[in-house]
Each structure stands twice: as structure tokens, then as C-alpha cells.
């Protein structure tokens, strides 16, 4: 019998009525002759509510206790879904990550799944039950409860699909699939029918929050096909799968943006070997992830080094760098949090030229200044002032013909 994993996000289980709809959909799948594992997020904005409560008590709470708290949201939704399925006359059981042994490392609030124990889930499936698993949570080797980072239920679902060798992992959400850009920003954004793992990975890393990055990494590694679709209708959504030659025909598949980074500049860095290494190893030692980097060397032998970090880490990075700048005789350290990164993504870029030029020209035509640029094999990104984010996204979406192209 074929096995399917179905994951429903927060908006899909936002109230009792929606949970009943999910129950109906899951039961329909079961009645069509398939085994079903369901993964749920917490109801609506429950995780935000819990996080805000913690912040009220302590802005920097113990991460172990934060995971203990945040993991409760999913326990509510899974038990309610089991009850809703029972009410339809079917057998179902809900389980926490702990109960089905989703084993992670010990990085509280951003744990990585190490392995999943298939036995318990298999026993329940063998008894013809629908198995419901709490998303976003696991346990480490010391039996501590961990969480997988925001959006982590996607990763739970795909890890289960990989371990249990499911035919497909369906990700049900509040939009009809993966769009050419965030449909909340550009109403003309179009649903993509099919996208490669690499393109989805880039889009997710560059800001499209529709799938958690790690979930796509998992799917690519284990070859799990993902079907992102709406929980409110039956339309075909977006298939995320292995690249094929037809995908190269589309040069730009989508546009992403990220407003969560900050730009740091260290002025007048003496131009001598070892200083850049010193700066970035100091930042890395504080566990701060650096994204884009540029260095401008002037004729006076002094360089300005500019780089971006997550906005949430920018104050800490400033404190560290101010200290380092004094010790090493560097100039002033500046921070700009009002920036956004715009990116265009597509595997077709590997074999087509001119994408960067077109991107820069389109932004220039709107009077948008580019502060930083970076490229990968299948993406080009520009940092601009955050007040131009929406205009920039719309401009690039139109310039690359995304509203009308086929996929
Ligand atoms: P869920 O609660 O179901 O996990 P998310 O909020 O995590 O849902 O993801 C869905 C949201 O992602 C959409 O409502 C949309 O605003 C946003 N989004 C951003 N970029 C894209 C994109 N390229 N395609 C589709 N949705 C996107
Ligand atoms: N409930 C968690 C969150 O809001 C996990 C998830 O929904 O994927 O981030
Ligand atoms: Mg999500």
C-alpha cells in the first residue's frame, strides 16, 4: 500500500472548523487506499504568542526552557486532529516528537534532525491507523526536548517521508503553491507548476518563507518529491523535484527578498594580511553567520570592509567589532538595519548571460541604488534600501516576464 505524508501549516489548523476540514481531507486520502502520516504545526499564531510570553518574562530566556514552551503548541493541534478523525469514525493516534523518537542534536531552538526511529510509526500504520506527529520538535540524546527553528514542521514532514519511504510529501498551506514571488507583495505573482530542489533551496535561503530551508535540503538528499498546495482547495499545487532538462528553459524562476539582514561597515582597515581573517573569525566565534562581503581598498592603503549579518545579531556584532577596531587600529564601525536583499533565481542562468545586467538596469530605471551585489551559479542578489523592497520586487518580477511566462 502506498504511503503519503501530509503536513498542514498553522493557518490550515487555525480553529476547530479548520481542524475538522483537515480531518476530512486526511480521511479521504485514507479511504482512497493509502497509508497516511500527518504532521501538524501549532494552531494559527500560537508559536508567536508563546514566544511573546517568554519575552515578557525574560528577553533572553534559557533556550532549553524556550523549547519546552514552544513545543507545546503542536501538542494541542495534534490531539484535536486525532479527536476530529475519531469523530468521523476512523482510527488515529497523535504522537509528540519524543514519542516517535525524532532524535536531534542539542542546539536548542535550531536543532537538526539526526535520525528518526521508524518502528513505532510502522507498528501504528500496520494496525491501519492514521499516524499524527507533532511538527517542529524532537529530542536530543539526553532526552531533552528540542525545536527545529521557525517553519520547522516542514522539516519534520520531509524527514518522516524520507525515513518511512513515502511516495510524496504534501505541504498544505494558505497559498496554492510556490509562486514566482511572494503573492502577498505582488498580486500578479504566478503559481509555479514545477521547480527543482536547487531553485527551491535558493529561493528559501534568499527569503521565500514558504518552505523551511532544511526541509528542502532533506528532500534533495533523499529524493523526496514535495507537493506544495492549498489546504482550502483541491487544485494541483507546485511540485518540487529533481531537475530535468526542461527546467533550464526558464532563465529566472522567481524573485525573493529578505528584510532580516543588517549591513556592517568597518572603515579604514589597514590593508595587510590577516586582518580580514581576524575580523571574520571574531564574528564566527560569536556564532554569527555572515552572508555577503565586499572590500574596497583605497589608494591610501586602507580598506573599507562591508558585510551583512542577521539583523537579530547586529547589535552583538557591533559590540564585538567596536572592541576589535580599537585594538587593531581600524576606523569607525557603522551599522545599517534599513536594508533589503533582492534576489532572482533560476537554473537557466547557468546557460544564459545578461541576467545581472538586466537586473541592475531595471533597478536603476526606478532610481533604486544598489549597495552590494553577490552571485551564485543560479542566483543574483542586490542589497538596496529597505524602503524600496516592494517596488524592487515588483520591478524585477515584471522585467523578467514572470507574470506571463509558462513554467
Ligand atoms: P504555513 O503556516 O502553512 O507553514 P507559511 O506562512 O510558513 O505557511 O508559508 C506560506 C506563506 O509564504 C504564504 O502565505 C506567503 O505569504 C509566503 N511566501 C513568501 N514567498 C512565497 C512564494 N514565493 N510562494 C508562495 N508563498 C510565499
Ligand atoms: N509552529 C512553528 C512555527 O510557527 C513551526 C511551524 O509552523 O512550522 O514556526
Ligand atoms: Mg511554514
Short mmCIF file of C-alpha atoms and ligand atoms in Angstrom, two decimals:
data_model
loop_
_atom_site.label_atom_id
_atom_site.label_comp_id
_atom_site.label_asym_id
_atom_site.label_seq_id
_atom_site.Cartn_x
_atom_site.Cartn_y
_atom_site.Cartn_z
CA UNK A 1 0.00 0.00 0.00
CA UNK A 2 1.40 3.44 -0.84
CA UNK A 3 2.30 5.83 1.95
CA UNK A 4 1.85 9.60 1.92
CA UNK A 5 2.94 12.28 4.41
CA UNK A 6 0.62 15.30 4.66
CA UNK A 7 1.78 18.41 6.55
CA UNK A 8 -0.63 21.21 7.48
CA UNK A 9 0.71 24.65 8.48
CA UNK A 10 -0.58 26.98 11.20
CA UNK A 11 -3.22 28.77 9.11
CA UNK A 12 -4.60 25.39 7.95
CA UNK A 13 -5.35 24.39 11.57
CA UNK A 14 -6.19 27.90 12.86
CA UNK A 15 -9.53 26.98 14.50
CA UNK A 16 -11.75 23.98 15.27
CA UNK A 17 -13.58 24.26 11.94
CA UNK A 18 -10.31 24.17 10.01
CA UNK A 19 -9.10 21.19 12.03
CA UNK A 20 -12.33 19.38 11.05
CA UNK A 21 -11.59 20.17 7.37
CA UNK A 22 -8.10 18.73 7.74
CA UNK A 23 -9.61 15.60 9.31
CA UNK A 24 -11.94 15.24 6.31
CA UNK A 25 -9.07 15.56 3.85
CA UNK A 26 -6.89 13.06 5.71
CA UNK A 27 -9.75 10.55 5.95
CA UNK A 28 -10.44 10.94 2.21
CA UNK A 29 -6.80 10.08 1.49
CA UNK A 30 -7.01 7.04 3.76
CA UNK A 31 -10.25 5.91 2.14
CA UNK A 32 -8.62 6.18 -1.27
CA UNK A 33 -6.47 3.26 -0.11
CA UNK A 34 -3.31 4.92 1.19
CA UNK A 35 -1.48 4.87 4.49
CA UNK A 36 -1.24 8.37 5.95
CA UNK A 37 1.17 10.13 8.30
CA UNK A 38 0.03 13.65 9.20
CA UNK A 39 2.38 16.34 10.52
CA UNK A 40 0.87 19.47 12.06
CA UNK A 41 2.05 22.94 13.05
CA UNK A 42 0.67 24.78 16.07
CA UNK A 43 -2.71 26.49 15.58
CA UNK A 44 -2.58 29.91 13.87
CA UNK A 45 -0.11 32.25 15.55
CA UNK A 46 0.29 30.13 18.69
CA UNK A 47 4.10 29.89 18.41
CA UNK A 48 4.32 33.71 18.20
CA UNK A 49 2.06 34.01 21.24
CA UNK A 50 4.22 31.63 23.27
CA UNK A 51 7.40 33.41 22.18
CA UNK A 52 5.90 36.78 23.22
CA UNK A 53 5.00 35.36 26.64
CA UNK A 54 8.58 34.21 27.14
CA UNK A 55 9.89 37.63 26.04
CA UNK A 56 7.70 39.28 28.69
CA UNK A 57 9.35 37.16 31.38
CA UNK A 58 12.92 37.43 30.08
CA UNK A 59 14.12 38.84 26.73
CA UNK A 60 16.93 36.25 26.69
CA UNK A 61 15.39 33.16 28.30
CA UNK A 62 17.09 29.79 28.71
CA UNK A 63 16.89 28.12 25.30
CA UNK A 64 16.12 24.76 26.88
CA UNK A 65 13.05 26.25 28.59
CA UNK A 66 12.07 28.11 25.43
CA UNK A 67 11.95 24.81 23.53
CA UNK A 68 9.97 23.24 26.36
CA UNK A 69 7.46 26.09 25.95
CA UNK A 70 7.32 26.41 22.14
CA UNK A 71 6.90 22.67 21.61
CA UNK A 72 3.56 22.74 23.47
CA UNK A 73 1.75 24.47 20.57
CA UNK A 74 1.93 21.42 18.32
CA UNK A 75 0.73 19.10 21.09
CA UNK A 76 -2.60 20.96 21.14
CA UNK A 77 -3.23 20.73 17.39
CA UNK A 78 -2.30 17.04 17.03
CA UNK A 79 -4.60 15.87 19.81
CA UNK A 80 -7.51 17.93 18.43
CA UNK A 81 -6.98 16.44 14.97
CA UNK A 82 -7.00 12.90 16.40
CA UNK A 83 -10.34 13.68 18.07
CA UNK A 84 -11.73 15.12 14.80
CA UNK A 85 -10.71 11.97 12.91
CA UNK A 86 -12.29 9.76 15.61
CA UNK A 87 -15.49 11.79 15.20
CA UNK A 88 -15.52 10.74 11.53
CA UNK A 89 -15.34 7.11 12.62
CA UNK A 90 -11.67 6.43 11.82
CA UNK A 91 -8.70 5.31 13.83
CA UNK A 92 -5.92 7.79 14.52
CA UNK A 93 -3.31 8.41 17.20
CA UNK A 94 -1.27 11.54 17.89
CA UNK A 95 2.39 11.49 18.95
CA UNK A 96 4.94 14.03 20.11
CA UNK A 97 8.41 14.09 18.53
CA UNK A 98 9.67 12.48 21.72
CA UNK A 99 7.26 9.54 21.43
CA UNK A 100 8.27 8.67 17.87
CA UNK A 101 11.95 9.28 18.63
CA UNK A 102 12.75 12.17 16.32
CA UNK A 103 16.36 12.44 17.50
CA UNK A 104 18.13 15.79 17.02
CA UNK A 105 21.41 17.39 18.03
CA UNK A 106 21.37 19.55 21.17
CA UNK A 107 21.19 23.00 19.54
CA UNK A 108 18.07 24.25 21.32
CA UNK A 109 15.79 26.46 19.16
CA UNK A 110 17.55 25.40 15.93
CA UNK A 111 18.16 21.67 16.33
CA UNK A 112 18.97 19.43 13.38
CA UNK A 113 17.34 16.05 12.95
CA UNK A 114 19.89 13.24 13.23
CA UNK A 115 17.58 10.25 12.80
CA UNK A 116 14.01 9.07 13.19
CA UNK A 117 13.00 5.73 14.65
CA UNK A 118 10.68 4.12 12.10
CA UNK A 119 9.46 1.22 14.31
CA UNK A 120 6.85 2.96 16.39
CA UNK A 121 5.26 4.68 13.41
CA UNK A 122 5.37 1.48 11.37
CA UNK A 123 3.60 -0.51 14.10
CA UNK A 124 0.77 2.02 14.17
CA UNK A 125 0.48 2.10 10.37
CA UNK A 126 0.41 -1.71 10.32
CA UNK A 127 -2.64 -1.55 12.59
CA UNK A 128 -4.35 0.53 9.93
CA UNK A 129 -4.22 3.76 11.95
CA UNK A 130 -3.67 7.29 10.74
CA UNK A 131 -0.50 8.48 12.49
CA UNK A 132 -0.36 12.14 13.53
CA UNK A 133 3.01 13.58 14.52
CA UNK A 134 3.77 16.96 16.12
CA UNK A 135 5.89 19.07 13.80
CA UNK A 136 8.83 21.30 14.77
CA UNK A 137 10.02 19.23 17.75
CA UNK A 138 12.39 16.42 18.65
CA UNK A 139 14.59 15.22 21.47
CA UNK A 140 18.35 15.04 21.87
CA UNK A 141 20.44 12.10 23.12
CA UNK A 142 19.91 13.30 26.72
CA UNK A 143 16.12 13.13 26.26
CA UNK A 144 15.81 16.92 26.29
CA UNK A 145 13.04 18.42 24.14
CA UNK A 146 14.36 20.47 21.21
CA UNK A 147 12.77 22.53 18.41
CA UNK A 148 13.88 22.81 14.79
CA UNK A 149 13.67 26.58 14.17
CA UNK A 150 10.73 28.57 12.81
CA UNK A 151 8.94 26.78 10.00
CA UNK A 152 10.43 23.50 11.26
CA UNK A 153 7.29 21.42 10.74
CA UNK A 154 8.17 21.28 7.04
CA UNK A 155 11.42 19.56 8.01
CA UNK A 156 9.66 17.11 10.34
CA UNK A 157 7.34 16.14 7.49
CA UNK A 158 10.09 15.62 4.95
CA UNK A 159 12.33 13.75 7.40
CA UNK A 160 9.42 11.39 8.12
CA UNK A 161 8.71 10.99 4.40
CA UNK A 162 12.38 10.12 3.81
CA UNK A 163 12.61 7.67 6.73
CA UNK A 164 9.32 5.91 6.02
CA UNK A 165 9.95 5.95 2.25
CA UNK A 166 6.73 7.79 1.45
CA UNK A 167 5.81 8.28 -2.18
CA UNK A 168 5.35 12.02 -1.71
CA UNK A 169 5.30 14.68 0.99
CA UNK A 170 2.37 17.07 0.63
CA UNK A 171 2.82 20.51 2.26
CA UNK A 172 -0.60 22.12 2.74
CA UNK A 173 -0.54 25.87 3.29
CA UNK A 174 -2.53 29.10 2.80
CA UNK A 175 -1.41 29.70 -0.82
CA UNK A 176 -1.89 27.49 -3.89
CA UNK A 177 1.79 26.58 -4.19
CA UNK A 178 5.18 28.19 -4.65
CA UNK A 179 4.79 31.45 -6.56
CA UNK A 180 7.16 33.42 -8.80
CA UNK A 181 7.43 35.78 -5.82
CA UNK A 182 5.60 36.39 -2.55
CA UNK A 183 1.94 36.75 -3.64
CA UNK A 184 1.43 38.97 -0.61
CA UNK A 185 3.70 41.60 -2.24
CA UNK A 186 2.99 41.11 -5.96
CA UNK A 187 -0.65 40.21 -6.73
CA UNK A 188 0.34 39.22 -10.31
CA UNK A 189 2.71 36.54 -8.98
CA UNK A 190 2.02 33.23 -10.70
CA UNK A 191 1.98 29.72 -9.30
CA UNK A 192 4.96 27.66 -10.48
CA UNK A 193 3.97 24.16 -11.61
CA UNK A 194 7.34 22.54 -11.18
CA UNK A 195 10.61 23.71 -9.61
CA UNK A 196 13.96 21.99 -8.98
CA UNK A 197 15.33 21.31 -5.49
CA UNK A 198 18.23 23.70 -6.16
CA UNK A 199 15.97 26.56 -7.21
CA UNK A 200 13.72 26.00 -4.21
CA UNK A 201 16.76 25.89 -1.92
CA UNK A 202 17.99 29.23 -3.26
CA UNK A 203 14.54 30.83 -3.05
CA UNK A 204 14.11 29.60 0.54
CA UNK A 205 17.63 30.71 1.54
CA UNK A 206 17.11 34.10 -0.07
CA UNK A 207 13.90 34.82 1.81
CA UNK A 208 10.86 32.93 0.43
CA UNK A 209 9.42 31.55 3.65
CA UNK A 210 7.02 29.06 2.07
CA UNK A 211 9.32 26.10 2.91
CA UNK A 212 11.98 25.84 5.62
CA UNK A 213 15.45 25.62 4.00
CA UNK A 214 16.40 22.44 5.84
CA UNK A 215 13.28 20.67 4.62
CA UNK A 216 14.38 21.23 1.02
CA UNK A 217 17.93 20.05 1.83
CA UNK A 218 16.46 16.84 3.25
CA UNK A 219 14.17 16.33 0.28
CA UNK A 220 17.04 16.81 -2.15
CA UNK A 221 19.35 14.45 -0.24
CA UNK A 222 16.78 11.65 -0.07
CA UNK A 223 14.96 12.41 -3.32
CA UNK A 224 11.56 13.03 -1.69
CA UNK A 225 9.13 14.70 -4.12
CA UNK A 226 7.34 17.64 -2.42
CA UNK A 227 3.90 18.84 -3.46
CA UNK A 228 3.15 22.31 -2.01
CA UNK A 229 -0.58 23.00 -2.26
CA UNK A 230 -3.53 24.80 -0.69
CA UNK A 231 -5.42 23.32 2.24
CA UNK A 232 -8.50 25.26 1.13
CA UNK A 233 -8.99 23.80 -2.38
CA UNK A 234 -8.17 20.67 -4.41
CA UNK A 235 -6.10 22.31 -7.13
CA UNK A 236 -2.76 20.91 -8.15
CA UNK A 237 -0.01 22.93 -6.46
CA UNK A 238 3.76 23.11 -7.08
CA UNK A 239 5.98 20.04 -7.44
CA UNK A 240 9.49 20.40 -6.06
CA UNK A 241 11.65 17.67 -7.55
CA UNK A 242 14.87 16.67 -9.26
CA UNK A 243 16.00 18.96 -12.06
CA UNK A 244 15.33 17.91 -15.65
CA UNK A 245 16.40 19.49 -18.93
CA UNK A 246 13.06 21.28 -19.46
CA UNK A 247 13.70 23.38 -16.33
CA UNK A 248 16.71 25.10 -17.93
CA UNK A 249 14.45 26.78 -20.46
CA UNK A 250 13.24 29.22 -17.82
CA UNK A 251 16.03 31.69 -17.05
CA UNK A 252 14.53 33.33 -13.96
CA UNK A 253 12.14 31.12 -11.98
CA UNK A 254 11.41 33.52 -9.15
CA UNK A 255 12.22 36.65 -7.14
CA UNK A 256 12.89 36.58 -3.39
CA UNK A 257 13.51 39.28 -0.80
CA UNK A 258 14.88 39.35 2.70
CA UNK A 259 14.48 42.28 5.10
CA UNK A 260 16.00 40.49 8.08
CA UNK A 261 19.65 41.35 7.50
CA UNK A 262 21.81 44.32 8.59
CA UNK A 263 24.87 45.79 6.88
CA UNK A 264 28.02 46.46 8.89
CA UNK A 265 30.95 48.54 7.64
CA UNK A 266 34.38 48.80 9.22
CA UNK A 267 36.17 51.85 7.84
CA UNK A 268 39.89 52.31 7.34
CA UNK A 269 41.06 48.77 7.89
CA UNK A 270 44.85 48.66 7.35
CA UNK A 271 45.45 46.68 4.14
CA UNK A 272 47.64 43.89 5.47
CA UNK A 273 47.41 40.09 5.55
CA UNK A 274 45.49 38.57 8.42
CA UNK A 275 43.15 41.43 9.32
CA UNK A 276 40.16 40.15 7.35
CA UNK A 277 40.76 36.71 8.87
CA UNK A 278 40.87 38.34 12.29
CA UNK A 279 37.56 40.21 11.76
CA UNK A 280 35.63 37.23 10.43
CA UNK A 281 36.99 34.69 12.91
CA UNK A 282 35.96 37.02 15.75
CA UNK A 283 32.45 37.27 14.32
CA UNK A 284 32.28 33.49 13.71
CA UNK A 285 33.42 32.77 17.27
CA UNK A 286 30.25 34.55 18.44
CA UNK A 287 28.22 32.15 16.26
CA UNK A 288 27.12 34.97 13.95
CA UNK A 289 26.59 33.92 10.35
CA UNK A 290 27.96 36.31 7.73
CA UNK A 291 26.26 36.49 4.35
CA UNK A 292 27.59 38.97 1.73
CA UNK A 293 31.07 40.55 1.98
CA UNK A 294 32.74 43.34 0.00
CA UNK A 295 36.07 45.08 0.45
CA UNK A 296 37.11 48.39 -1.16
CA UNK A 297 40.80 49.21 -0.99
CA UNK A 298 41.63 52.90 -1.37
CA UNK A 299 44.90 54.39 -2.64
CA UNK A 300 45.93 55.24 0.91
CA UNK A 301 46.34 51.51 1.71
CA UNK A 302 43.23 51.50 3.89
CA UNK A 303 40.21 49.34 3.12
CA UNK A 304 36.51 49.54 3.96
CA UNK A 305 35.05 46.12 4.69
CA UNK A 306 31.27 45.77 4.45
CA UNK A 307 29.27 42.63 5.21
CA UNK A 308 25.77 41.53 6.17
CA UNK A 309 24.60 39.54 9.21
CA UNK A 310 21.13 38.62 10.56
CA UNK A 311 19.53 41.76 11.99
CA UNK A 312 18.93 39.96 15.29
CA UNK A 313 22.71 39.55 15.69
CA UNK A 314 23.71 43.04 14.50
CA UNK A 315 23.99 44.69 17.93
CA UNK A 316 26.18 41.90 19.24
CA UNK A 317 28.33 42.09 16.09
CA UNK A 318 28.70 45.88 16.57
CA UNK A 319 29.84 45.43 20.17
CA UNK A 320 32.44 42.84 19.17
CA UNK A 321 33.71 44.87 16.22
CA UNK A 322 33.93 48.17 18.12
CA UNK A 323 36.26 46.45 20.54
CA UNK A 324 38.32 44.83 17.78
CA UNK A 325 38.56 48.11 15.83
CA UNK A 326 40.07 49.86 18.85
CA UNK A 327 42.56 47.06 19.49
CA UNK A 328 43.66 46.80 15.84
CA UNK A 329 43.73 50.47 14.95
CA UNK A 330 40.83 50.31 12.49
CA UNK A 331 38.37 53.15 11.83
CA UNK A 332 34.74 53.58 12.74
CA UNK A 333 32.20 50.69 12.67
CA UNK A 334 28.79 51.52 11.19
CA UNK A 335 25.55 49.55 11.09
CA UNK A 336 22.59 49.97 8.73
CA UNK A 337 19.50 47.91 9.53
CA UNK A 338 17.29 49.56 6.91
CA UNK A 339 18.40 47.32 4.06
CA UNK A 340 16.82 44.54 2.00
CA UNK A 341 18.29 41.89 -0.25
CA UNK A 342 16.53 41.25 -3.56
CA UNK A 343 17.38 38.09 -5.50
CA UNK A 344 16.49 36.49 -8.82
CA UNK A 345 16.82 32.70 -9.05
CA UNK A 346 16.78 30.17 -11.90
CA UNK A 347 18.79 27.16 -13.13
CA UNK A 348 18.57 28.61 -16.66
CA UNK A 349 21.16 31.24 -15.60
CA UNK A 350 23.86 28.59 -15.92
CA UNK A 351 23.50 28.70 -19.68
CA UNK A 352 22.20 32.25 -20.32
CA UNK A 353 24.08 35.52 -19.95
CA UNK A 354 22.83 39.02 -19.18
CA UNK A 355 20.69 38.32 -16.11
CA UNK A 356 22.76 40.51 -13.78
CA UNK A 357 22.90 43.36 -16.31
CA UNK A 358 19.13 43.28 -16.77
CA UNK A 359 18.58 43.21 -13.02
CA UNK A 360 20.83 46.23 -12.39
CA UNK A 361 19.30 48.20 -15.27
CA UNK A 362 15.72 47.56 -14.13
CA UNK A 363 16.54 48.75 -10.61
CA UNK A 364 18.39 51.79 -11.98
CA UNK A 365 15.38 52.71 -14.15
CA UNK A 366 13.37 53.01 -10.93
CA UNK A 367 16.10 55.09 -9.27
CA UNK A 368 16.95 52.28 -6.84
CA UNK A 369 20.60 52.35 -5.75
CA UNK A 370 22.49 49.05 -5.35
CA UNK A 371 24.74 48.88 -2.27
CA UNK A 372 26.07 45.33 -2.55
CA UNK A 373 25.96 42.53 -5.11
CA UNK A 374 26.54 38.79 -4.87
CA UNK A 375 26.07 35.90 -7.24
CA UNK A 376 25.89 32.12 -7.16
CA UNK A 377 25.59 29.72 -10.05
CA UNK A 378 21.80 30.11 -10.15
CA UNK A 379 21.10 33.43 -8.36
CA UNK A 380 21.98 37.13 -8.38
CA UNK A 381 21.33 39.25 -5.27
CA UNK A 382 21.45 43.01 -4.64
CA UNK A 383 21.26 44.89 -1.34
CA UNK A 384 19.13 48.04 -1.53
CA UNK A 385 17.45 50.44 0.93
CA UNK A 386 14.57 48.58 2.58
CA UNK A 387 12.02 51.31 1.73
CA UNK A 388 12.30 50.21 -1.93
CA UNK A 389 11.73 46.49 -1.26
CA UNK A 390 8.20 46.21 -2.65
CA UNK A 391 8.95 48.44 -5.64
CA UNK A 392 12.15 46.47 -6.34
CA UNK A 393 10.41 43.08 -6.15
CA UNK A 394 7.60 44.26 -8.46
CA UNK A 395 10.09 45.79 -10.90
CA UNK A 396 12.17 42.60 -11.18
CA UNK A 397 9.08 40.41 -11.42
CA UNK A 398 7.89 42.43 -14.42
CA UNK A 399 11.35 42.85 -16.00
CA UNK A 400 11.89 39.09 -16.16
CA UNK A 401 8.39 38.48 -17.54
CA UNK A 402 7.35 36.32 -14.61
CA UNK A 403 3.70 37.31 -14.62
CA UNK A 404 3.19 35.90 -18.10
CA UNK A 405 5.81 33.15 -18.60
CA UNK A 406 4.93 29.45 -18.60
CA UNK A 407 6.66 27.13 -16.16
P1 LIG B 1 2.43 27.64 6.91
O1 LIG B 1 1.88 28.24 8.15
O2 LIG B 1 1.43 26.85 6.12
O3 LIG B 1 3.72 26.89 7.13
P2 LIG B 1 3.96 29.88 5.87
O4 LIG B 1 3.48 31.20 6.35
O5 LIG B 1 5.17 29.30 6.52
O6 LIG B 1 2.74 28.86 5.93
O7 LIG B 1 4.24 29.92 4.29
C1 LIG B 1 3.27 30.38 3.40
C2 LIG B 1 3.48 31.87 3.11
O8 LIG B 1 4.73 32.05 2.46
C3 LIG B 1 2.49 32.47 2.16
O9 LIG B 1 1.31 32.90 2.82
C4 LIG B 1 3.26 33.62 1.51
O10 LIG B 1 2.91 34.86 2.06
C5 LIG B 1 4.71 33.34 1.85
N1 LIG B 1 5.58 33.31 0.67
C6 LIG B 1 6.74 34.01 0.52
N2 LIG B 1 7.29 33.79 -0.67
C7 LIG B 1 6.46 32.93 -1.33
C8 LIG B 1 6.49 32.33 -2.61
N3 LIG B 1 7.49 32.56 -3.48
N4 LIG B 1 5.49 31.49 -2.94
C9 LIG B 1 4.49 31.23 -2.09
N5 LIG B 1 4.40 31.78 -0.85
C10 LIG B 1 5.37 32.63 -0.47
N1 LIG B 2 4.91 26.30 14.82
C1 LIG B 2 6.26 26.53 14.34
C2 LIG B 2 6.38 27.93 13.78
O1 LIG B 2 5.42 28.69 13.83
C3 LIG B 2 6.69 25.51 13.34
C4 LIG B 2 5.96 25.54 12.03
O2 LIG B 2 4.84 26.08 11.95
O3 LIG B 2 6.47 25.00 11.04
O4 LIG B 2 7.42 28.31 13.33
MG1 LIG B 3 5.75 27.41 7.27
#
